[in-house]
mmCIF file of C-alpha atoms (C1' of nucleotides) in Angstrom:
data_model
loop_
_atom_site.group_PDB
_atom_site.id
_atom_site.type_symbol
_atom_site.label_atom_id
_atom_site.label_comp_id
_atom_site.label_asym_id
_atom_site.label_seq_id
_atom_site.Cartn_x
_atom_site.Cartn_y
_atom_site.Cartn_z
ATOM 1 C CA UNK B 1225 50.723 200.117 90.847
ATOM 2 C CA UNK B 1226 48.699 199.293 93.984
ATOM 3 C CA UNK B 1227 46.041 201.817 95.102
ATOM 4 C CA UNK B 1228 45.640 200.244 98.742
ATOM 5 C CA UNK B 1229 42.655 199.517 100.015
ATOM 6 C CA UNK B 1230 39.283 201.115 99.073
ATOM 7 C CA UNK B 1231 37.506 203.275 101.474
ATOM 8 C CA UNK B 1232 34.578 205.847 101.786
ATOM 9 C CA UNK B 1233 37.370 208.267 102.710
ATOM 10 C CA UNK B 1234 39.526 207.893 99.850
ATOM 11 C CA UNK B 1235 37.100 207.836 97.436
ATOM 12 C CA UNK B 1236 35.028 211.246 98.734
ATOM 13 C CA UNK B 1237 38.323 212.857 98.531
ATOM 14 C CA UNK B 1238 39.427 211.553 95.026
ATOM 15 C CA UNK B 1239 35.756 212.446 94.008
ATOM 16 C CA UNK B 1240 35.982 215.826 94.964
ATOM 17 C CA UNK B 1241 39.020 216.133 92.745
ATOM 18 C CA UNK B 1242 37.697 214.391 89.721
ATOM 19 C CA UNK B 1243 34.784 216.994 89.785
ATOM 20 C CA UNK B 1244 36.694 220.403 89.796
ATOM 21 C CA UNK B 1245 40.138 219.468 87.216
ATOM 22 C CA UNK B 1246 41.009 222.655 86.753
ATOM 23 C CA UNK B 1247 40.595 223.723 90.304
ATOM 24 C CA UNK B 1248 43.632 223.757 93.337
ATOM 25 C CA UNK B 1249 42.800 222.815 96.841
ATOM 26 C CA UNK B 1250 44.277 223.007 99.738
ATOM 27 C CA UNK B 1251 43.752 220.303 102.708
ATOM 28 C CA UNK B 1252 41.758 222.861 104.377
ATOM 29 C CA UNK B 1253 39.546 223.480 101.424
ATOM 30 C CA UNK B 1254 38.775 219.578 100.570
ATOM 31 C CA UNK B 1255 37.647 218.926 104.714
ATOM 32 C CA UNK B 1256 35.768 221.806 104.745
ATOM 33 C CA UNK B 1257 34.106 221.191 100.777
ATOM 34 C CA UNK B 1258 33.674 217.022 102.172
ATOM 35 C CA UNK B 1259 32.072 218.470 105.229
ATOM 36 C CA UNK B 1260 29.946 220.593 103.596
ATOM 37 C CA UNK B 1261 28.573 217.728 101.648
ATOM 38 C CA UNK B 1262 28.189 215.556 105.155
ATOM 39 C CA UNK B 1263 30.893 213.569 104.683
ATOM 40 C CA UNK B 1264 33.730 213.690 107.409
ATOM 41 C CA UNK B 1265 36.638 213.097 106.770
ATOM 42 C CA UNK B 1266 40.180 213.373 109.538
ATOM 43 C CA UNK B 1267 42.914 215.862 108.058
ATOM 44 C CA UNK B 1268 45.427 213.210 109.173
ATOM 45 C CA UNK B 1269 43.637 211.052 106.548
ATOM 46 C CA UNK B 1270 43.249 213.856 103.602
ATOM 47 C CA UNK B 1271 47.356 214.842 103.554
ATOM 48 C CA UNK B 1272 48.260 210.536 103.877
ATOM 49 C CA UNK B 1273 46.145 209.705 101.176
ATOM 50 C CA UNK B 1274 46.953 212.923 99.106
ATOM 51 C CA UNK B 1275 50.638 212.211 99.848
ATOM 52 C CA UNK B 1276 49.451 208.812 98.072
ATOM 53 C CA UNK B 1277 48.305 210.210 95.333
ATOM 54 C CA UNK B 1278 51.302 212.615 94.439
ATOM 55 C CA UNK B 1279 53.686 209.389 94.364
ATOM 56 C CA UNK B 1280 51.135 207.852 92.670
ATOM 57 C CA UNK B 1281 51.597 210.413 89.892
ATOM 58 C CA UNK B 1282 47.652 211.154 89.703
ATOM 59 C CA UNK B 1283 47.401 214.504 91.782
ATOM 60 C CA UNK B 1284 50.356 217.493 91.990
ATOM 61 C CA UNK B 1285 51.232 219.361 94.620
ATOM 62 C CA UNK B 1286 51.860 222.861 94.627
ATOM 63 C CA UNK B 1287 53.227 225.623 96.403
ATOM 64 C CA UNK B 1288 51.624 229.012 95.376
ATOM 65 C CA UNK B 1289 51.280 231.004 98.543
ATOM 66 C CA UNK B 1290 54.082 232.216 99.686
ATOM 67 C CA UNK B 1291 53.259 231.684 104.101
ATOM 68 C CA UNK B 1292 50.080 229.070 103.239
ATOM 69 C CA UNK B 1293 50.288 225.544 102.903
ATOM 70 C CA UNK B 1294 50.521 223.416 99.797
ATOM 71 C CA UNK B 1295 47.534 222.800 97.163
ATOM 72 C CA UNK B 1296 47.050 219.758 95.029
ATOM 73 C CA UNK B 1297 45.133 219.587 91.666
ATOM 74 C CA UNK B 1298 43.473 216.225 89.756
ATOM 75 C CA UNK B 1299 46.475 215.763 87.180
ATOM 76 C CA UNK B 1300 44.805 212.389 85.468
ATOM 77 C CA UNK B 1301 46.055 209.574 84.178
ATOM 78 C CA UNK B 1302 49.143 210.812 83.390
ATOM 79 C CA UNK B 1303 50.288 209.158 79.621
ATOM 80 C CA UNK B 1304 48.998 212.596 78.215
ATOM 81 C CA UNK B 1305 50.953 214.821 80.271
ATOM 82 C CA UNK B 1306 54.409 213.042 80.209
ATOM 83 C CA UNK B 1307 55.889 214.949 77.643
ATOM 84 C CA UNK B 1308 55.114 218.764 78.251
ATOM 85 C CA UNK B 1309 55.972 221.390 80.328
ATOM 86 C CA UNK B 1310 53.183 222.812 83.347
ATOM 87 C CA UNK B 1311 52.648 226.204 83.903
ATOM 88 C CA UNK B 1312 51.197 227.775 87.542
ATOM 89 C CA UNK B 1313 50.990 231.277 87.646
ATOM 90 C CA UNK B 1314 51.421 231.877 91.234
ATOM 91 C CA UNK B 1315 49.136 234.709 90.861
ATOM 92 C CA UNK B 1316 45.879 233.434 89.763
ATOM 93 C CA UNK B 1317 46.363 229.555 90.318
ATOM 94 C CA UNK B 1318 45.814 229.101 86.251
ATOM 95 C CA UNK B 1319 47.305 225.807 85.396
ATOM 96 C CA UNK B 1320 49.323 225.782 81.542
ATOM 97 C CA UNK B 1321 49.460 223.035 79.806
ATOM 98 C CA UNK B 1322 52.387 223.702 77.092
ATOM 99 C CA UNK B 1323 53.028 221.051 74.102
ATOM 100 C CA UNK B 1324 56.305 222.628 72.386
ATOM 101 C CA UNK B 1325 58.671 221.162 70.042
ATOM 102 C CA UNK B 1326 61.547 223.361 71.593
ATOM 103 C CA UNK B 1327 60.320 222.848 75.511
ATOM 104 C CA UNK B 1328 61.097 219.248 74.827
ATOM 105 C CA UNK B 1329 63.748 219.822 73.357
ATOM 106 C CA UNK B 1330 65.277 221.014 76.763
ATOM 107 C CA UNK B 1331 64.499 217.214 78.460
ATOM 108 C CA UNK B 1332 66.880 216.614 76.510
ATOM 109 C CA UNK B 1333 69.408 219.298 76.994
ATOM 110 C CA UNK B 1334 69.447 218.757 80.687
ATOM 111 C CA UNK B 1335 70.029 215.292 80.859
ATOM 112 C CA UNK B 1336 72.771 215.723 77.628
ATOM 113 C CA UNK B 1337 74.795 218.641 79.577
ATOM 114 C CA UNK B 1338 73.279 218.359 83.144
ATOM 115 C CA UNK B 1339 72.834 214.755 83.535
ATOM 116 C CA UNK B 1340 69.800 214.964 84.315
ATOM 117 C CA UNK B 1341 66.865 213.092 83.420
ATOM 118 C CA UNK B 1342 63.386 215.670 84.393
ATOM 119 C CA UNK B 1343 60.523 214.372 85.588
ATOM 120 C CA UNK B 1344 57.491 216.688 83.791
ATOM 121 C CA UNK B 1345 54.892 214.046 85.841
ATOM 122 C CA UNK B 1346 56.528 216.367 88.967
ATOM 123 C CA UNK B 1347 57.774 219.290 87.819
ATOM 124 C CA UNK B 1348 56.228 222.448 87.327
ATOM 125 C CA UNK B 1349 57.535 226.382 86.126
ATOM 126 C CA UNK B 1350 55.969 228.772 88.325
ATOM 127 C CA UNK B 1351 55.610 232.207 87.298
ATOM 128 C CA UNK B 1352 53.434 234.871 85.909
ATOM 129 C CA UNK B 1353 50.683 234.587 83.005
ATOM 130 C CA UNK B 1354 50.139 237.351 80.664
ATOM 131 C CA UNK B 1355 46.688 238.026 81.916
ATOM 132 C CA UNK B 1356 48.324 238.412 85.283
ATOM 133 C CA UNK B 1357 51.252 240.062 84.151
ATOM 134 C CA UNK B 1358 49.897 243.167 82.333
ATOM 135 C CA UNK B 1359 47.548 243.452 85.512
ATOM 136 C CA UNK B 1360 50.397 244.306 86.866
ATOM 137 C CA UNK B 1361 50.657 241.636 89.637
ATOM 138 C CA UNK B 1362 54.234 240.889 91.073
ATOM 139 C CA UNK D 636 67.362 253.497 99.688
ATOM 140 C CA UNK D 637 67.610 253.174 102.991
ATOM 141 C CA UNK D 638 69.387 250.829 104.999
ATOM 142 C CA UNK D 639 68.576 251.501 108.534
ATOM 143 C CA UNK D 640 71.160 251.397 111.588
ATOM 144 C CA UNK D 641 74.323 250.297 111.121
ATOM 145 C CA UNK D 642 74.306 246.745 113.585
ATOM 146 C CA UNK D 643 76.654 244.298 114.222
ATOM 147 C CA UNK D 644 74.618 241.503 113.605
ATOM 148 C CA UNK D 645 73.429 243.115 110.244
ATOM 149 C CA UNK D 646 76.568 243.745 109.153
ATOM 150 C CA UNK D 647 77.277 239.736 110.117
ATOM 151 C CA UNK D 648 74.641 238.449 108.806
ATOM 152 C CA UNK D 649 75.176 240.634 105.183
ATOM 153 C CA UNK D 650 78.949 239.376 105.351
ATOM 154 C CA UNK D 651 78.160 235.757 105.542
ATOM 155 C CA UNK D 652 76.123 236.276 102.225
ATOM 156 C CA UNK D 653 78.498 238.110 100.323
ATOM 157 C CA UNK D 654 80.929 235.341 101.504
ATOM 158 C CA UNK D 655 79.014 232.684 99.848
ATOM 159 C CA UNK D 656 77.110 234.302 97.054
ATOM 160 C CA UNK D 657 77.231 230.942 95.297
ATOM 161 C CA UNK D 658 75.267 229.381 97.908
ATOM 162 C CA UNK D 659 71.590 229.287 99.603
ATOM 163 C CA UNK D 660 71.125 229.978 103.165
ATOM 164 C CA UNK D 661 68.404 228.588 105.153
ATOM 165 C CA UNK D 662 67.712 230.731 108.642
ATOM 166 C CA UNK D 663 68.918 228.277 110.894
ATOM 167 C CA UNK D 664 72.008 228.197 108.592
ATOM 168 C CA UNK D 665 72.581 231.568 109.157
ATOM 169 C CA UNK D 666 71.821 231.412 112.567
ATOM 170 C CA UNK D 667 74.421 228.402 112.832
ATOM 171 C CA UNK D 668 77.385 229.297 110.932
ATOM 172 C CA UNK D 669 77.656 232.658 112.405
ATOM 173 C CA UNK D 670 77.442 230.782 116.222
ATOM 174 C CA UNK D 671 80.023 228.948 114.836
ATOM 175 C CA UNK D 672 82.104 232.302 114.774
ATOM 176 C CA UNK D 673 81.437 233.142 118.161
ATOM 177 C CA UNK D 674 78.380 235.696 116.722
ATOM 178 C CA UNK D 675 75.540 235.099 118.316
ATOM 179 C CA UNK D 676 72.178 236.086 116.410
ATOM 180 C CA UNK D 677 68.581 236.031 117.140
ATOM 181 C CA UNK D 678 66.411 233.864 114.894
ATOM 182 C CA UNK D 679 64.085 237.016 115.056
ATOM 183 C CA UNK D 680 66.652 239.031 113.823
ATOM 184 C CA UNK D 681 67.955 237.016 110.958
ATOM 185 C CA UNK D 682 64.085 236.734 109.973
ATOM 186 C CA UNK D 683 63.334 240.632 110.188
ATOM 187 C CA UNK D 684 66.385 241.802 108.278
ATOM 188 C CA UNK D 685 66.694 239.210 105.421
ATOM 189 C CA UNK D 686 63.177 240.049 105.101
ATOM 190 C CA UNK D 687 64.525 243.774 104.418
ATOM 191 C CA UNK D 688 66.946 242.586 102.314
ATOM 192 C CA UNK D 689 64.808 240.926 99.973
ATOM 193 C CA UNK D 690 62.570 244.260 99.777
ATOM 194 C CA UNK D 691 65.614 245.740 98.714
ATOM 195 C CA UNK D 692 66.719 243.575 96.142
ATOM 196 C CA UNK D 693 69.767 241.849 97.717
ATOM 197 C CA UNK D 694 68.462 239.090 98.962
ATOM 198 C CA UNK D 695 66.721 236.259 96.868
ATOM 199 C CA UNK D 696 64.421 234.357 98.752
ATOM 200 C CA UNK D 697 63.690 230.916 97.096
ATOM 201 C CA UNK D 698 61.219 227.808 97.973
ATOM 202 C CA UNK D 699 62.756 225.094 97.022
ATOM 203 C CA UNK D 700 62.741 222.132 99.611
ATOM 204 C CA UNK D 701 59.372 220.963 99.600
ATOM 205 C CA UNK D 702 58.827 220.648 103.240
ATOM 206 C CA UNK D 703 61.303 223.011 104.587
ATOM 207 C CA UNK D 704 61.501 226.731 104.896
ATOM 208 C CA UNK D 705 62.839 229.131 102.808
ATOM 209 C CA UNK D 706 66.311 229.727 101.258
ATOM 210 C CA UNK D 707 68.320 232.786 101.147
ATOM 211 C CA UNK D 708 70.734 233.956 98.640
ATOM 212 C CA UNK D 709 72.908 237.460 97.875
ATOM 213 C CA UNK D 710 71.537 238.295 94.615
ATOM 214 C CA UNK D 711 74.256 241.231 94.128
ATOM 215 C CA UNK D 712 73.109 245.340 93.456
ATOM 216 C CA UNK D 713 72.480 245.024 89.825
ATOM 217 C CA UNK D 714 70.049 243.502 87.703
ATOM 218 C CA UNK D 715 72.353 241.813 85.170
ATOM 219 C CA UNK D 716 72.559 238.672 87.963
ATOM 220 C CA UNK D 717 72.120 236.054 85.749
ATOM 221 C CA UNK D 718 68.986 233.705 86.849
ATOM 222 C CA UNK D 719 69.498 229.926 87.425
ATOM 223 C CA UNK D 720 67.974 226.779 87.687
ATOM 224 C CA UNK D 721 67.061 224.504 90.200
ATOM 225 C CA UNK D 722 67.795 220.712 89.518
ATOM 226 C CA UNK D 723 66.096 218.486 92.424
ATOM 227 C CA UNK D 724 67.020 214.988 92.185
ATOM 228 C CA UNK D 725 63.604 212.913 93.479
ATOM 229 C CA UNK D 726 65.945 210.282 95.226
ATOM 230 C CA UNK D 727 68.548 211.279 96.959
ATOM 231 C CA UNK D 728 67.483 214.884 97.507
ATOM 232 C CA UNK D 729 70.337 216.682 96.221
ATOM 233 C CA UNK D 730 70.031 219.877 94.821
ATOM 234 C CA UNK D 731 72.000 221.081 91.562
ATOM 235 C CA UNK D 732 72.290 224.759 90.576
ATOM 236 C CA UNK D 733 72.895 225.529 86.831
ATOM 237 C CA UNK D 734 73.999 228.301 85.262
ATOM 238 C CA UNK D 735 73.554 227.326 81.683
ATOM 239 C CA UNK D 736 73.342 230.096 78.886
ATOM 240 C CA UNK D 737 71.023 227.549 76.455
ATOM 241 C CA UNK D 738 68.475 227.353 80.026
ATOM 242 C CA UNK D 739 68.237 231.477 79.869
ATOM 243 C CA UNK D 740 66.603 231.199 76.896
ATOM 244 C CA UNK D 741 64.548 229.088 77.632
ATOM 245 C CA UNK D 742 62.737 231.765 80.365
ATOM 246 C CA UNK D 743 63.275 234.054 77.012
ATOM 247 C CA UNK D 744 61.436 231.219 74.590
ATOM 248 C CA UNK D 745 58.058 230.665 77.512
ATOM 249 C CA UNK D 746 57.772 234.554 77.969
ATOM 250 C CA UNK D 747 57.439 234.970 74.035
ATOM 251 C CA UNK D 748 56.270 232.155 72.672
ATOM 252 C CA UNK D 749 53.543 231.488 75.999
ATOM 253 C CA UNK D 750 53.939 235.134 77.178
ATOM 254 C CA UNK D 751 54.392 233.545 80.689
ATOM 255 C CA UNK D 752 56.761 235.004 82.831
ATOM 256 C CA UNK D 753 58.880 232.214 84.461
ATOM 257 C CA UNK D 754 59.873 233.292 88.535
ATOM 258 C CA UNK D 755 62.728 231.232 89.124
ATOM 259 C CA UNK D 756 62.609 231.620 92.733
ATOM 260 C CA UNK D 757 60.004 229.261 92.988
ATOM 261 C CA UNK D 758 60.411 226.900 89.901
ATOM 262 C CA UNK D 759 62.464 223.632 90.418
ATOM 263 C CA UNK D 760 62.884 220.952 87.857
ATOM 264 C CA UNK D 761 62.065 217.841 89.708
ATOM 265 C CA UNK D 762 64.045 214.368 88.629
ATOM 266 C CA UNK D 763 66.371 211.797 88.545
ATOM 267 C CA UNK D 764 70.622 212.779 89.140
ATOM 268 C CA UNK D 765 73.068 211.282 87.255
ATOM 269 C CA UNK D 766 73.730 208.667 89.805
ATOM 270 C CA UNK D 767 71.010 208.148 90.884
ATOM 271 C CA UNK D 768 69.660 207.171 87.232
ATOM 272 C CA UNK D 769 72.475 204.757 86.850
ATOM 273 C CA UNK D 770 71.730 203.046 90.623
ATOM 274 C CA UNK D 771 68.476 202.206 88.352
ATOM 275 C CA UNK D 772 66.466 204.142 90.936
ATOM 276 C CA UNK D 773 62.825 205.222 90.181
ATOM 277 C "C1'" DT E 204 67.636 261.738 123.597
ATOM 278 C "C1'" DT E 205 64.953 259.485 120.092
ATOM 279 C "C1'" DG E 206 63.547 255.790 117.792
ATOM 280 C "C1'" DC E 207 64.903 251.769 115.445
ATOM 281 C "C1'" DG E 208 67.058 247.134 116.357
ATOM 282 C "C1'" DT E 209 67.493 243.046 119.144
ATOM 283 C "C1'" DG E 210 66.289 238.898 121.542
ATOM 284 C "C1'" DC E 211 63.401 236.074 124.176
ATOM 285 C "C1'" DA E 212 59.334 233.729 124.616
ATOM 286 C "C1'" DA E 213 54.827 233.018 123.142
ATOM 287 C "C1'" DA E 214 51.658 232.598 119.522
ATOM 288 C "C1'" DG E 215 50.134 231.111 114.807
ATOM 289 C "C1'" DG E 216 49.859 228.047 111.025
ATOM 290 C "C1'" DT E 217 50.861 223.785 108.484
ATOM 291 C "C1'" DT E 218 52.249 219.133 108.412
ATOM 292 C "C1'" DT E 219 53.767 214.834 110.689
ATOM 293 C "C1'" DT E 220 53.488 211.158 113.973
ATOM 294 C "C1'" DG E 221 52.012 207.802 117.814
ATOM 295 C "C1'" DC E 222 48.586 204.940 119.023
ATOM 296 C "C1'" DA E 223 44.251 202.746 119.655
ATOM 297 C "C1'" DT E 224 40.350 201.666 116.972
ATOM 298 C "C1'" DG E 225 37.876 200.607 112.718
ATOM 299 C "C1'" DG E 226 37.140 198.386 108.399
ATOM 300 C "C1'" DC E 227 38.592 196.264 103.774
ATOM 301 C "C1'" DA E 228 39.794 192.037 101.644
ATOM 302 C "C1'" DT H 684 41.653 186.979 110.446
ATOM 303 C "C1'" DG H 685 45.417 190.009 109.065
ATOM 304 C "C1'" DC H 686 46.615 194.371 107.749
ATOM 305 C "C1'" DC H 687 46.017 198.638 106.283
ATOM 306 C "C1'" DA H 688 43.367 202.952 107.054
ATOM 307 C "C1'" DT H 689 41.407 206.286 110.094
ATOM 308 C "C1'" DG H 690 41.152 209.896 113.492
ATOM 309 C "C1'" DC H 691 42.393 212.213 117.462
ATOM 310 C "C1'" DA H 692 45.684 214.613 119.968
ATOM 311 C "C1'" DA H 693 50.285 215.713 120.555
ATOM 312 C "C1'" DA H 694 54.430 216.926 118.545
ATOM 313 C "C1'" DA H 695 57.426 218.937 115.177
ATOM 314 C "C1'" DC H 696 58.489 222.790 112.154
ATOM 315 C "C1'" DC H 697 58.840 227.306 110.302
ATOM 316 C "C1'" DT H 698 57.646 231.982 110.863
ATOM 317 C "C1'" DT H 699 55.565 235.999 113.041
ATOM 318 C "C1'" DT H 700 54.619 238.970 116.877
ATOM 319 C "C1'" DG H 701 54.599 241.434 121.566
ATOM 320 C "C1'" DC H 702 57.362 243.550 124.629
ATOM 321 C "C1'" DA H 703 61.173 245.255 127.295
ATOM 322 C "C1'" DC H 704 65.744 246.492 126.789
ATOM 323 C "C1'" DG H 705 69.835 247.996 124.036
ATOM 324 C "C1'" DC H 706 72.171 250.787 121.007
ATOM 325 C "C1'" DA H 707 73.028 253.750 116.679
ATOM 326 C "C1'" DA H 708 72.711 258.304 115.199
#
DNA sequence: TTGCGTGCAAAGGTTTTGCATGGCA
DNA sequence: TGCCATGCAAAACCTTTGCACGCAA
């Protein structure tokens, strides 16, 4: 899998990533976070090489705000994630990582009675965590 | 509850819904098929009152194509509407609904095993279709 | 008559694209 | 040197909003 060329852009941006894991951010939030470290960077340049990235498998892309734009999270080298499930609650951004006999059991459900063959690399169940839930947050 | 005036175009917009309460509507759908009936419809208006609709529990609004806008869909009076999935195939785009008894537990199995509350108006499983996986496409 | 509903156009926000320039390999 | 990457501005989208007019009750 080719990675394209190396540049300062690219790898400020993948950088900034690598540092916060467990952190979401949205194209807005990695210009202004390079910016505020002196290092400019074009917004045409952050969603291309983020776009990258997503095919690439290394970095997902969410959509938690209902009106806002999408964020995009570090996701790693992805040979430990292939197999289980990812849960966003769309309330406080928290990002689940679920390893469950019966979850993966439901791969292969859906491609036994649906055809289907899921991609957990890309897919992700959005909801509610319980922190967030008995808080009362809809 | 209340429902506000009586309108024609609310009343046109609710019928096309009920018509098709198998299927999603984007806005400009709505604002298309009902041209297509000689009823003409503001975008504005379409936007305001499925936004109403959705307060009221009618109307599901979901976000499923990544780049596009939302989807609407007549979710009924009651609450016993069974839930669905979302099946997105990653290469050709097409979008499968399924109603699947062994998939509602599944919502039943994260909320008590992970206590996370899945919202499937936002979750899509992301993958390969059926013919797309045997066109050998990645 | 009163006040909500409608529709147009303009505004607001996010993402994409065209094109000339810059820089990696 | 040959391409890909970058960045700016413009364009493309989706959605919201302001305002004057229309219409239900």
């Amino acid at each position: 899998m080719e990675s394209g060329y190396k540049t300062r852009q690219r790898e400020q941006i993948l950088q900034l990533l690598l540092a916060h894991q467990e952190e979401h951010f949205s194209v807005d939030r990695i210009v202004d976070c390079l910016r505020a470290q002196q290092q400019q960077v074009g917004r045409s340049t952050v969603y291309r090489y983020l776009e990258k990235l997503v095919q690439a498998g290394k970095v997902r892309k969410y959509y938690i705000e209902e009106g806002a734009g999408a964020c995009y999270q570090y996701a790693g080298e992805q040979s430990s994630c292939h197999e289980h499930f990812h849960l966003k609650c769309t309330s406080c951004g928290r990002l689940i990582h679920v390893e469950c006999n019966y979850l993966e059991q439901v791969s292969e459900h859906v491609l036994a009675h649906h055809s289907f063959t899921i991609d957990h690399t890309k897919t992700v169940l959005y909801g509610l965590c319980a922190d967030c839930a008995a808080r009362g947050r809809a």
